[in-house]
Amino acid sequence: MSNSTDTPEVPRAEMETDIVCVGFGPAAGGFLTTLTRGLMNEDGTPAVESAAMPGMPPQVICYERADDIGFGVSGVVTRGRAIRASFPDLDLSQIPMAQEVTDEKVVYLGDPVGASRRPTAFRLADKALSRWMEDDAFVLPYVPPFLKKHPGMIFSIGQFNQWVGSNLMGTGLAQIWPGSPVAAPLMEGGAVRGVRMADQGVGKDGTLTPGSMPGMDMKAALTVVADGPVGPVGRHLDRELGLPEGKHQHEWAIGMKCVVDLPEGCDWQPGTVLHTIGYPEPEIFGFLYVYPGNVASLGIFVPSWFDNPVRTAYRYMQHWMLHPYLWKRLQGGTLRSWGAKSLQESGRRGEPFLCGDGFARIGEGSGSTNVLTGSGVDEAWATGVMLGEAVLELMKAGKPFTGENLEATYVARRRASWVEAEAKVAEKSRDGFVSSVVRGFIGMGLTGLTGGLLNMPGVPRKPQDRIPTIEDYYEGYIAQGEVREIRAECARQGKPLHDALMDRVGWPQIPLDGTLLVSHQDALLMGGKVQAAPGYADHVRFADPYTCEACRERVCIEACSGQAISVNPEGGAPLFDREKCVHCGACIWNCSKSRPRDKERTNVRFLAGSGGLHSVEN
């Protein structure tokens, strides 16, 4: 039986269960909620019997890497169709930081500082809209139908996960184990027979010692892969099985956000939703959702088609917050929590093999995100519900979890669903961004307004094939000789390049106030509460140090959400500090170099690991 760990074969404990689920998020929540409701008869007897423990209901275990099931990262706005179908009597007041959408706006933000790299079309828009702008912003007269979430809901994914998890644990029919990173699937050919847990008590390089505890092998008839776009189990399956013909996973984004206590007198009411475009750079989208209690979740999305090799989501988020339209309502607020997450934005075109013998995939890692509407949580929940229904059907019919049976039940449901129909419409909606941000916006409008009949053409490229050199990106802004001087000075100080280069091209320094505008380091301490459990191997590795040695962009350092990757003063591969890692996975795609033996993937490896953010508000 093969596995993807770096350690030699050693004796390992084994355990049998019926169903093992990897990752606890909306997809797993939808799956486990649907499954557990069908496992018992009304008279309290099992509707189906466990193969692992005869006489008992099926044994279901869900492993979650984070140290708590509420440490998911995202503020969410969603139409919530699938979630409401699962909870017809849902009372949002029972979930902290949840609220119905009451007011939704799309806001075009002008450039108040003159440093944004705006193409001609945006400069013309700035001029044309200036007479109607207030605080350098123009509120669109309507929300495009494909973007509109009203009537819908906003919530904290952490609080929602806690609420769902508590309901599940209360049934006694599913176990959820946080703080339990899964290293790899257990495979026999193309079949999955369970999972292997991460080794504990090892060195940072993963070396086993006499005091180590090798990860247990959890055998299961069905492995449900719900570990998101950067999960080691899903990505291992992608490497082993490849992707279906015509599929790719070339489009990504980093979502960075914070939760803020709004100042007294702020006129944003609970249920307010803002979508922003245009600033700090035209490629960067912003969002803001207002919860009850004068609290808001806000942040930005930095996509892979933003070709800046020194993109830093944290500083760009602060410039976005300082835009006059936002700052007049945010000034005097207080940072409560902060976080970041990678988003796999290829959508349906990034769909992997959804099932095979002994496994099924659900959620974002299965390509369920709708890249036109910018929504994924409800879609992920829906895929979990569909798998739950399929699994109950197979169990009650006494049929095994073969690829053929899962295709006929789970995949058939998915192909007939609204998730699939809307994903088909959205499939080519972002192709225009391959050429330019203007063509990208035009393409999204065409797709949305014609129901997918018209699209802006373009062939998406791997992120590492898009990223230019620093010299090329700043050509016409900074002379190459000056770039060399800035690079040398930053190297001497052991600092990334982004602050020096942004200062040089006119971005003002952030006026840190210690409460809302805090340093990146303070965000890790105040708002991120980042921790890393001892005894696990480092989960970020660099496949080929010689490739790192020759790299001059070092985008992994510039884009690291938690400053966990830093310059190595001795050269070679960058340094990694897992005490700062928020497990966002941005380093996987924010790398400008492919692996020497695998051109599809970057030189960064992201393995199983523990720890990360410790905040249930994210």
Coordinates of C-alpha atoms in Angstrom, one line a residue:
M1 CA 0.0 0.0 0.0
S2 CA 1.5 3.3 -1.1
N3 CA 1.5 6.7 0.7
S4 CA 3.0 10.1 0.1
T5 CA 4.9 10.7 3.4
D6 CA 8.6 11.3 3.3
T7 CA 9.4 8.8 6.1
P8 CA 10.5 5.2 5.6
E9 CA 8.1 2.4 6.2
V10 CA 7.8 1.7 9.9
P11 CA 5.4 -0.3 12.0
R12 CA 2.2 1.7 12.4
A13 CA -1.0 1.2 14.4
E14 CA -4.1 0.5 12.3
M15 CA -7.7 1.1 13.0
E16 CA -10.9 0.2 11.0
T17 CA -13.8 2.5 10.6
D18 CA -16.6 2.8 8.0
I19 CA -16.2 6.4 6.8
V20 CA -13.3 8.8 7.3
C21 CA -13.7 12.4 6.3
V22 CA -10.7 14.7 5.8
G23 CA -11.2 18.4 6.7
F24 CA -14.1 20.0 8.5
G25 CA -15.6 22.9 6.6
P26 CA -18.9 23.7 4.8
A27 CA -18.6 20.7 2.5
A28 CA -18.0 18.2 5.3
G29 CA -20.7 20.0 7.3
G30 CA -23.2 19.4 4.6
F31 CA -22.1 15.8 4.1
L32 CA -22.1 14.9 7.8
T33 CA -25.4 16.7 8.5
T34 CA -27.1 14.8 5.7
L35 CA -25.5 11.5 6.5
T36 CA -26.2 11.4 10.3
R37 CA -29.9 12.3 9.7
G38 CA -30.3 9.1 7.8
L39 CA -28.3 6.6 9.9
M40 CA -31.0 5.9 12.5
N41 CA -34.7 4.8 12.2
E42 CA -37.4 6.6 14.1
D43 CA -37.5 3.8 16.7
G44 CA -33.8 4.4 17.5
T45 CA -32.5 1.3 15.7
P46 CA -29.7 1.7 13.1
A47 CA -31.1 2.2 9.6
V48 CA -27.8 0.6 8.3
E49 CA -25.2 -1.4 10.2
S50 CA -21.5 -0.8 10.6
A51 CA -19.2 -3.2 8.9
A52 CA -16.4 -2.2 11.3
M53 CA -18.6 -2.6 14.4
P54 CA -21.5 -5.0 13.6
G55 CA -24.7 -4.2 15.5
M56 CA -23.8 -0.5 15.7
P57 CA -24.6 2.3 13.3
P58 CA -21.8 3.1 10.8
Q59 CA -18.7 4.6 12.4
V60 CA -17.9 8.0 11.0
I61 CA -14.8 10.0 11.9
C62 CA -13.8 13.5 10.5
Y63 CA -10.3 14.7 11.0
E64 CA -9.5 18.4 10.9
R65 CA -6.0 19.9 10.8
A66 CA -6.8 23.1 12.7
D67 CA -6.8 23.0 16.5
D68 CA -10.5 23.7 16.7
I69 CA -13.4 23.2 14.3
G70 CA -14.2 26.9 14.5
F71 CA -10.8 28.1 13.2
G72 CA -11.9 28.3 9.6
V73 CA -10.9 31.5 7.8
S74 CA -13.5 33.6 5.9
G75 CA -16.2 36.1 6.2
V76 CA -19.1 34.8 4.0
V77 CA -21.9 36.3 2.0
T78 CA -24.1 33.8 0.3
R79 CA -27.5 33.2 -1.0
G80 CA -27.6 30.2 1.2
R81 CA -29.9 28.1 -0.8
A82 CA -28.4 24.7 0.1
I83 CA -27.8 25.7 3.7
R84 CA -31.4 26.8 4.1
A85 CA -32.6 23.6 2.4
S86 CA -30.8 21.7 5.1
F87 CA -32.1 23.9 7.9
P88 CA -35.6 25.1 6.8
D89 CA -36.3 26.7 10.2
L90 CA -32.8 28.3 10.4
D91 CA -32.7 31.1 12.9
L92 CA -29.6 33.2 12.2
S93 CA -29.8 34.8 15.7
Q94 CA -28.7 31.4 17.1
I95 CA -25.4 31.7 15.3
P96 CA -23.0 34.4 16.5
M97 CA -22.0 36.9 13.8
A98 CA -24.8 35.8 11.4
Q99 CA -27.3 38.1 9.8
E100 CA -29.6 38.3 6.8
V101 CA -28.4 40.6 3.9
T102 CA -30.3 43.9 4.1
D103 CA -28.3 46.3 1.9
E104 CA -25.9 45.4 -0.9
K105 CA -23.8 47.7 -3.0
V106 CA -21.0 47.6 -5.6
V107 CA -18.6 50.5 -5.1
Y108 CA -16.1 51.7 -7.7
L109 CA -13.1 53.2 -5.8
G110 CA -10.9 55.9 -7.3
D111 CA -7.2 56.3 -6.6
P112 CA -6.8 58.9 -3.8
V113 CA -3.0 58.6 -3.7
G114 CA -2.0 58.4 -7.3
A115 CA 0.1 55.2 -7.0
S116 CA -2.4 52.7 -8.5
R117 CA -1.3 51.3 -11.8
R118 CA -4.5 52.1 -13.6
P119 CA -4.9 51.3 -17.3
T120 CA -6.3 53.9 -19.6
A121 CA -9.9 52.6 -19.3
F122 CA -9.8 53.0 -15.6
R123 CA -8.3 56.5 -15.8
L124 CA -11.1 57.5 -18.2
A125 CA -13.6 56.0 -15.8
D126 CA -12.1 58.0 -12.9
K127 CA -12.5 61.2 -15.0
A128 CA -16.0 60.4 -16.3
L129 CA -17.4 59.5 -12.8
S130 CA -15.6 62.2 -10.9
R131 CA -18.6 64.6 -10.8
W132 CA -20.7 61.9 -9.1
M133 CA -18.0 60.6 -6.8
E134 CA -18.2 61.1 -3.1
D135 CA -15.1 60.4 -1.0
D136 CA -13.4 59.3 -4.3
A137 CA -16.0 56.5 -4.7
F138 CA -18.9 55.9 -7.0
V139 CA -21.7 53.6 -5.9
L140 CA -23.1 51.7 -8.9
P141 CA -26.8 52.3 -9.4
Y142 CA -27.5 48.6 -9.2
V143 CA -25.9 45.3 -8.3
P144 CA -25.4 43.0 -11.4
P145 CA -27.8 40.1 -11.0
F146 CA -25.1 37.5 -11.2
L147 CA -23.2 39.1 -8.3
K148 CA -26.3 39.9 -6.1
K149 CA -26.6 37.9 -2.9
H150 CA -29.7 39.5 -1.5
P151 CA -31.8 37.9 -0.1
G152 CA -29.1 35.9 1.5
M153 CA -27.0 35.7 4.6
I154 CA -23.6 36.8 6.0
F155 CA -21.7 34.9 8.7
S156 CA -18.3 34.0 10.1
I157 CA -17.2 30.7 8.8
G158 CA -15.6 29.9 12.1
Q159 CA -18.8 30.5 14.1
F160 CA -20.9 28.7 11.5
N161 CA -18.5 25.7 11.6
Q162 CA -18.8 25.6 15.4
W163 CA -22.6 25.7 15.3
V164 CA -22.8 22.9 12.7
G165 CA -20.1 20.8 14.5
S166 CA -21.9 21.1 17.8
N167 CA -25.1 19.9 16.2
L168 CA -23.3 17.0 14.7
M169 CA -21.4 15.9 17.8
G170 CA -24.7 16.1 19.7
T171 CA -26.1 13.3 17.6
G172 CA -23.4 10.8 18.7
L173 CA -23.3 9.6 15.1
A174 CA -20.1 11.4 13.9
Q175 CA -16.8 12.1 15.6
I176 CA -14.9 15.3 14.7
W177 CA -11.3 15.3 15.7
P178 CA -9.6 18.8 15.5
G179 CA -5.8 19.1 15.8
S180 CA -5.4 15.9 13.7
P181 CA -3.6 16.5 10.5
V182 CA -3.8 13.8 7.8
A183 CA -0.6 13.2 5.9
A184 CA -1.8 11.2 2.9
P185 CA -4.3 8.8 1.5
L186 CA -3.7 5.1 1.7
M187 CA -3.7 3.9 -1.9
E188 CA -3.8 0.6 -3.7
G189 CA -3.4 1.4 -7.3
G190 CA -6.1 4.0 -8.0
A191 CA -8.2 2.9 -5.1
V192 CA -8.2 4.7 -1.7
R193 CA -8.4 2.5 1.4
G194 CA -8.2 5.1 4.1
V195 CA -5.7 7.8 5.4
R196 CA -2.4 8.0 7.2
M197 CA -2.2 10.5 10.0
A198 CA 0.9 12.8 10.3
D199 CA 3.9 11.5 12.3
Q200 CA 4.4 13.1 15.7
G201 CA 7.5 13.7 17.8
V202 CA 9.7 14.1 14.7
G203 CA 12.3 16.7 13.7
K204 CA 11.4 19.7 11.6
D205 CA 12.6 17.7 8.5
G206 CA 10.3 14.8 9.4
T207 CA 13.0 12.5 10.6
L208 CA 11.7 9.7 12.9
T209 CA 13.5 9.2 16.2
P210 CA 13.2 6.5 18.9
G211 CA 10.7 8.7 20.7
S212 CA 8.6 9.4 17.6
M213 CA 5.0 8.3 17.2
P214 CA 4.4 7.2 13.6
G215 CA 1.0 8.4 12.3
M216 CA -1.7 5.8 12.5
D217 CA -3.3 4.2 9.4
M218 CA -7.0 4.7 9.5
K219 CA -8.7 2.1 7.2
A220 CA -12.1 2.9 5.8
A221 CA -14.5 1.7 3.2
L222 CA -15.0 5.3 2.1
T223 CA -12.7 8.3 2.4
V224 CA -14.4 11.7 1.9
V225 CA -11.9 14.3 0.8
A226 CA -13.0 17.7 1.9
D227 CA -9.6 19.3 2.7
G228 CA -9.9 22.3 0.4
P229 CA -7.6 23.5 -2.3
V230 CA -4.3 23.1 -0.4
G231 CA -5.1 19.9 1.5
P232 CA -2.4 17.3 1.2
V233 CA -4.9 14.4 0.6
G234 CA -6.6 16.1 -2.3
R235 CA -3.4 17.3 -3.9
H236 CA -1.8 13.9 -3.5
L237 CA -4.8 12.4 -5.4
D238 CA -4.3 15.0 -8.1
R239 CA -0.7 14.0 -8.5
E240 CA -1.4 10.3 -8.5
L241 CA -4.5 10.3 -10.7
G242 CA -3.8 13.5 -12.7
L243 CA -6.7 15.7 -13.7
P244 CA -9.5 14.8 -16.2
E245 CA -8.7 15.8 -19.8
G246 CA -9.1 19.5 -20.4
K247 CA -9.1 20.4 -16.7
H248 CA -6.5 22.6 -15.0
Q249 CA -6.0 24.4 -11.7
H250 CA -4.2 27.6 -12.9
E251 CA -6.3 30.3 -11.3
W252 CA -5.8 31.2 -7.7
A253 CA -6.3 34.1 -5.2
I254 CA -5.4 34.9 -1.7
G255 CA -8.2 36.2 0.4
M256 CA -7.0 38.3 3.4
K257 CA -9.4 39.7 5.9
C258 CA -9.9 41.1 9.4
V259 CA -12.7 41.3 11.8
V260 CA -13.2 44.8 13.2
D261 CA -15.1 46.5 16.0
L262 CA -16.6 49.5 14.1
P263 CA -16.4 52.9 15.8
E264 CA -19.4 54.4 17.5
G265 CA -21.6 56.3 15.1
C266 CA -20.7 54.2 12.0
D267 CA -23.6 54.3 9.6
W268 CA -23.2 50.8 8.3
Q269 CA -26.1 48.7 9.6
P270 CA -26.1 45.0 10.3
G271 CA -26.6 43.1 7.0
T272 CA -24.7 45.7 4.9
V273 CA -22.7 44.1 2.1
L274 CA -20.1 46.0 0.0
H275 CA -18.3 44.7 -3.1
T276 CA -15.5 47.0 -4.2
I277 CA -13.5 47.3 -7.4
G278 CA -10.8 49.6 -8.7
Y279 CA -8.5 50.1 -5.7
P280 CA -5.8 49.7 -4.4
E281 CA -5.1 48.1 -7.8
P282 CA -7.7 47.4 -10.5
E283 CA -7.1 43.6 -10.2
I284 CA -7.9 43.6 -6.5
F285 CA -11.4 43.1 -5.2
G286 CA -12.6 44.2 -1.8
F287 CA -15.5 43.0 0.4
L288 CA -17.1 44.2 3.7
Y289 CA -19.9 42.5 5.6
V290 CA -21.5 44.1 8.7
Y291 CA -22.6 41.7 11.5
P292 CA -24.8 42.5 14.5
G293 CA -23.1 44.3 17.4
N294 CA -21.3 46.9 15.2
V295 CA -18.8 44.3 14.0
A296 CA -17.6 43.9 10.4
S297 CA -15.6 41.4 8.4
L298 CA -13.6 43.1 5.6
G299 CA -10.7 42.4 3.3
I300 CA -9.5 41.9 -0.2
F301 CA -8.9 39.2 -2.8
V302 CA -5.5 39.3 -4.6
P303 CA -5.8 37.0 -7.7
S304 CA -3.1 35.2 -9.6
W305 CA -3.6 37.4 -12.7
F306 CA -2.3 40.3 -10.7
D307 CA 1.2 40.0 -12.1
N308 CA 3.1 42.0 -9.5
P309 CA 6.0 39.8 -8.4
V310 CA 6.2 41.5 -5.0
R311 CA 2.4 41.4 -4.2
T312 CA 1.8 41.7 -0.5
A313 CA -1.8 41.2 0.4
Y314 CA -1.3 42.7 3.9
R315 CA -0.1 46.1 2.9
Y316 CA -2.6 46.3 0.0
M317 CA -5.4 45.5 2.4
Q318 CA -4.3 48.4 4.7
H319 CA -4.2 50.8 1.7
W320 CA -7.7 49.6 0.8
M321 CA -9.0 50.2 4.3
L322 CA -7.5 53.7 4.2
H323 CA -9.5 54.7 1.1
P324 CA -11.6 57.7 2.1
Y325 CA -14.9 56.0 1.4
L326 CA -14.1 53.3 3.8
W327 CA -11.8 55.1 6.3
K328 CA -14.4 57.7 7.2
R329 CA -16.4 54.8 8.7
L330 CA -13.5 52.6 9.9
Q331 CA -11.4 55.3 11.6
G332 CA -11.5 54.7 15.4
G333 CA -12.3 51.0 15.0
T334 CA -10.3 48.1 16.6
L335 CA -8.9 45.0 15.1
R336 CA -10.4 41.9 16.6
S337 CA -9.0 39.1 14.4
W338 CA -7.2 38.6 11.2
G339 CA -6.5 35.8 8.7
A340 CA -5.9 34.6 5.2
K341 CA -6.8 31.7 2.9
S342 CA -6.0 30.6 -0.6
L343 CA -8.8 30.2 -3.0
Q344 CA -8.7 27.8 -6.0
E345 CA -10.4 29.9 -8.6
S346 CA -10.4 27.6 -11.7
G347 CA -13.9 26.5 -10.6
R348 CA -15.5 23.8 -12.7
R349 CA -12.4 23.8 -15.0
G350 CA -10.3 22.8 -12.0
E351 CA -12.6 19.8 -11.2
P352 CA -10.6 16.7 -10.4
F353 CA -11.8 13.2 -10.5
L354 CA -14.8 13.4 -8.2
C355 CA -14.7 9.8 -7.1
G356 CA -13.0 6.4 -7.5
D357 CA -12.9 3.1 -5.7
G358 CA -13.2 4.0 -2.0
F359 CA -13.1 7.8 -2.2
A360 CA -15.2 10.9 -3.1
R361 CA -14.3 14.6 -3.2
I362 CA -16.5 17.5 -2.2
G363 CA -16.2 21.2 -1.6
E364 CA -13.7 23.8 -3.0
G365 CA -11.0 21.2 -3.7
S366 CA -13.6 19.4 -6.0
G367 CA -14.0 22.5 -8.2
S368 CA -17.4 23.6 -6.8
T369 CA -16.6 27.3 -6.5
N370 CA -18.6 29.6 -8.8
V371 CA -16.0 31.9 -10.3
L372 CA -18.6 34.3 -11.8
T373 CA -20.7 35.0 -8.7
G374 CA -17.7 34.8 -6.4
S375 CA -19.4 32.2 -4.2
G376 CA -18.3 28.9 -2.9
V377 CA -19.5 28.2 0.7
D378 CA -23.1 27.3 -0.2
E379 CA -21.9 25.4 -3.3
A380 CA -19.5 23.4 -1.1
W381 CA -22.3 22.6 1.4
A382 CA -24.5 21.4 -1.5
T383 CA -21.8 19.0 -2.8
G384 CA -21.6 17.6 0.7
V385 CA -25.4 17.1 0.9
M386 CA -25.3 15.3 -2.5
L387 CA -22.6 12.9 -1.4
G388 CA -24.5 12.3 1.9
E389 CA -27.6 11.4 0.0
A390 CA -25.6 9.1 -2.3
V391 CA -23.8 7.4 0.6
L392 CA -27.1 6.7 2.4
E393 CA -28.5 5.3 -0.9
L394 CA -25.6 2.9 -1.3
M395 CA -25.5 1.8 2.3
K396 CA -29.2 1.0 2.4
A397 CA -28.9 -0.9 -0.8
G398 CA -25.9 -2.9 0.5
K399 CA -23.7 -1.7 -2.3
P400 CA -19.9 -1.1 -1.9
F401 CA -18.3 2.3 -2.4
T402 CA -16.8 1.6 -5.8
G403 CA -16.1 4.3 -8.4
E404 CA -18.9 3.0 -10.5
N405 CA -21.5 3.1 -7.7
L406 CA -20.3 6.6 -6.6
E407 CA -20.6 7.8 -10.2
A408 CA -24.1 6.5 -10.5
T409 CA -25.2 8.2 -7.2
Y410 CA -23.1 11.1 -6.1
V411 CA -21.7 12.3 -9.5
A412 CA -25.1 11.8 -11.2
R413 CA -26.7 14.0 -8.5
R414 CA -24.1 16.7 -9.0
R415 CA -24.4 16.7 -12.7
A416 CA -28.2 17.3 -12.4
S417 CA -27.8 20.0 -9.7
W418 CA -28.0 23.8 -9.8
V419 CA -24.4 23.8 -8.7
E420 CA -23.4 22.2 -12.0
A421 CA -25.7 24.3 -14.1
E422 CA -24.5 27.5 -12.7
A423 CA -20.8 26.4 -12.8
K424 CA -21.2 25.7 -16.6
V425 CA -22.4 29.3 -17.1
A426 CA -19.4 30.6 -15.1
E427 CA -16.8 28.3 -16.6
K428 CA -15.2 30.8 -19.0
S429 CA -16.2 34.0 -17.2
R430 CA -12.7 35.0 -16.2
D431 CA -10.8 34.1 -19.3
G432 CA -10.4 37.7 -20.3
F433 CA -8.1 38.4 -17.3
V434 CA -5.5 36.4 -19.1
S435 CA -5.0 39.4 -21.4
S436 CA -5.8 42.4 -19.2
V437 CA -7.9 43.5 -16.3
V438 CA -10.2 45.5 -18.6
R439 CA -10.9 42.5 -20.8
G440 CA -11.5 40.5 -17.7
F441 CA -14.2 42.8 -16.4
I442 CA -15.8 43.0 -19.8
G443 CA -15.7 39.2 -20.0
M444 CA -17.4 38.8 -16.6
G445 CA -20.1 41.2 -17.7
L446 CA -20.6 39.4 -21.0
T447 CA -20.9 36.0 -19.3
G448 CA -23.1 37.2 -16.5
L449 CA -25.5 39.2 -18.6
T450 CA -25.8 36.5 -21.4
G451 CA -26.0 33.5 -19.1
G452 CA -22.7 32.2 -20.4
L453 CA -23.5 32.5 -24.1
L454 CA -20.8 35.1 -24.7
N455 CA -17.4 35.2 -23.1
M456 CA -14.1 37.0 -23.5
P457 CA -11.6 34.5 -25.0
G458 CA -8.4 33.6 -23.3
V459 CA -6.3 30.6 -22.3
P460 CA -5.4 30.6 -18.6
R461 CA -1.8 30.0 -17.7
K462 CA 0.0 28.6 -14.7
P463 CA 0.7 31.3 -12.1
Q464 CA 4.4 30.7 -12.3
D465 CA 4.3 31.3 -16.1
R466 CA 2.6 34.7 -15.6
I467 CA 4.9 36.3 -13.0
P468 CA 7.4 38.7 -14.6
T469 CA 10.8 39.6 -13.2
I470 CA 10.9 42.6 -10.9
E471 CA 12.8 44.6 -13.4
D472 CA 10.2 43.9 -16.1
Y473 CA 7.3 44.7 -13.9
Y474 CA 8.8 48.1 -12.8
E475 CA 10.1 49.0 -16.2
G476 CA 9.3 52.7 -16.7
Y477 CA 8.8 53.2 -13.0
I478 CA 12.2 52.2 -11.5
A479 CA 15.5 52.0 -13.3
Q480 CA 17.1 48.5 -13.3
G481 CA 20.1 49.8 -11.5
E482 CA 18.0 51.2 -8.7
V483 CA 16.1 47.9 -8.5
R484 CA 19.5 46.2 -7.9
E485 CA 20.3 48.7 -5.2
I486 CA 17.0 48.2 -3.4
R487 CA 17.4 44.4 -3.7
A488 CA 20.9 44.5 -2.2
E489 CA 19.8 46.8 0.7
C490 CA 16.8 44.6 1.5
A491 CA 19.0 41.5 1.5
R492 CA 21.5 43.2 3.9
Q493 CA 18.6 43.9 6.2
G494 CA 16.9 40.5 5.8
K495 CA 13.7 42.2 4.6
P496 CA 11.3 41.4 1.8
L497 CA 11.3 43.9 -1.2
H498 CA 7.6 44.9 -1.3
D499 CA 7.7 47.8 1.2
A500 CA 10.8 49.4 -0.3
L501 CA 9.4 49.1 -3.9
M502 CA 5.9 50.3 -3.0
D503 CA 7.4 53.3 -1.1
R504 CA 9.6 54.0 -4.2
V505 CA 6.6 54.2 -6.6
G506 CA 4.6 56.5 -4.5
W507 CA 2.5 54.4 -2.1
P508 CA 2.4 56.3 1.2
Q509 CA 3.6 54.5 4.4
I510 CA 0.8 53.1 6.5
P511 CA 0.1 55.4 9.5
L512 CA 0.1 52.6 12.2
D513 CA -2.2 53.4 15.1
G514 CA -1.7 50.3 17.1
T515 CA -5.5 49.5 17.2
L516 CA -6.8 49.0 13.7
L517 CA -3.8 49.7 11.5
V518 CA -1.1 47.5 13.1
S519 CA 2.1 46.1 11.8
H520 CA 2.0 42.7 10.1
Q521 CA 3.9 41.2 13.1
D522 CA 1.3 42.6 15.5
A523 CA -1.5 41.2 13.4
L524 CA 0.0 37.7 14.0
L525 CA 0.0 38.4 17.7
M526 CA -3.2 40.4 18.2
G527 CA -5.5 39.4 15.4
G528 CA -4.2 36.1 14.2
K529 CA -3.2 34.4 17.4
V530 CA -1.0 32.0 15.4
Q531 CA 0.3 28.9 17.1
A532 CA 2.1 25.8 16.0
A533 CA 2.0 22.5 18.0
P534 CA 5.4 21.0 18.6
G535 CA 6.5 17.6 17.4
Y536 CA 5.4 17.9 13.8
A537 CA 7.5 18.3 10.7
D538 CA 7.7 21.6 8.9
H539 CA 4.8 21.6 6.4
V540 CA 6.4 24.1 4.0
R541 CA 9.4 22.7 2.1
F542 CA 11.2 23.8 -1.1
A543 CA 11.5 21.0 -3.6
D544 CA 14.8 22.1 -5.2
P545 CA 17.1 24.5 -3.2
Y546 CA 19.2 25.2 -6.3
T547 CA 16.1 26.6 -8.0
C548 CA 15.5 28.8 -5.0
E549 CA 19.2 29.9 -5.1
A550 CA 18.8 31.1 -8.7
C551 CA 15.4 32.8 -8.0
R552 CA 15.4 36.6 -8.0
E553 CA 11.7 37.3 -7.5
R554 CA 11.2 35.3 -4.2
V555 CA 7.5 35.8 -4.6
C556 CA 6.9 33.2 -1.8
I557 CA 8.6 35.6 0.6
E558 CA 6.8 38.7 -0.7
A559 CA 3.4 37.1 -0.7
C560 CA 3.5 35.1 2.5
S561 CA 0.5 36.0 4.5
G562 CA 2.1 35.5 7.9
Q563 CA 5.8 36.5 7.2
A564 CA 6.6 32.8 7.9
I565 CA 8.9 32.6 4.8
S566 CA 11.9 34.9 5.0
V567 CA 15.2 35.6 3.4
N568 CA 18.0 33.1 4.1
P569 CA 21.1 35.2 4.8
E570 CA 23.2 32.2 3.8
G571 CA 21.5 31.9 0.4
G572 CA 19.7 28.8 -1.0
A573 CA 16.1 28.1 0.0
P574 CA 14.3 30.6 2.1
L575 CA 13.8 30.1 5.8
F576 CA 10.4 28.9 7.2
D577 CA 9.0 29.6 10.6
R578 CA 5.9 27.6 11.3
E579 CA 5.2 29.7 14.4
K580 CA 4.0 32.4 12.0
C581 CA 2.3 30.2 9.3
V582 CA -1.4 30.7 9.0
H583 CA -1.7 27.7 6.6
C584 CA -3.2 29.9 3.9
G585 CA -1.2 28.0 1.2
A586 CA -0.4 31.1 -0.8
C587 CA 3.2 30.0 -1.2
I588 CA 2.0 27.0 -3.3
W589 CA 1.0 29.2 -6.2
N590 CA 2.9 32.4 -5.3
C591 CA 6.1 31.0 -6.6
S592 CA 7.6 32.0 -10.0
K593 CA 9.5 28.7 -10.5
S594 CA 8.3 25.3 -11.5
R595 CA 9.8 22.1 -10.0
P596 CA 12.6 20.7 -12.2
R597 CA 10.8 17.3 -12.5
D598 CA 7.2 18.6 -12.5
K599 CA 6.6 21.7 -14.6
E600 CA 2.9 21.8 -13.6
R601 CA 3.7 22.5 -10.0
T602 CA 5.8 25.2 -8.3
N603 CA 9.0 24.7 -6.3
V604 CA 7.1 25.0 -3.0
R605 CA 5.7 21.9 -1.3
F606 CA 2.9 22.2 1.2
L607 CA 2.6 19.1 3.4
A608 CA 0.4 18.1 6.4
G609 CA 0.9 20.2 9.4
S610 CA -0.7 21.4 12.6
G611 CA -1.4 24.7 14.2
G612 CA -2.2 28.0 12.4
L613 CA -4.8 30.6 13.4
H614 CA -6.5 30.4 16.7
S615 CA -9.5 32.6 16.3
V616 CA -13.2 31.4 16.0
E617 CA -14.2 34.8 14.5
N618 CA -12.4 34.3 11.2

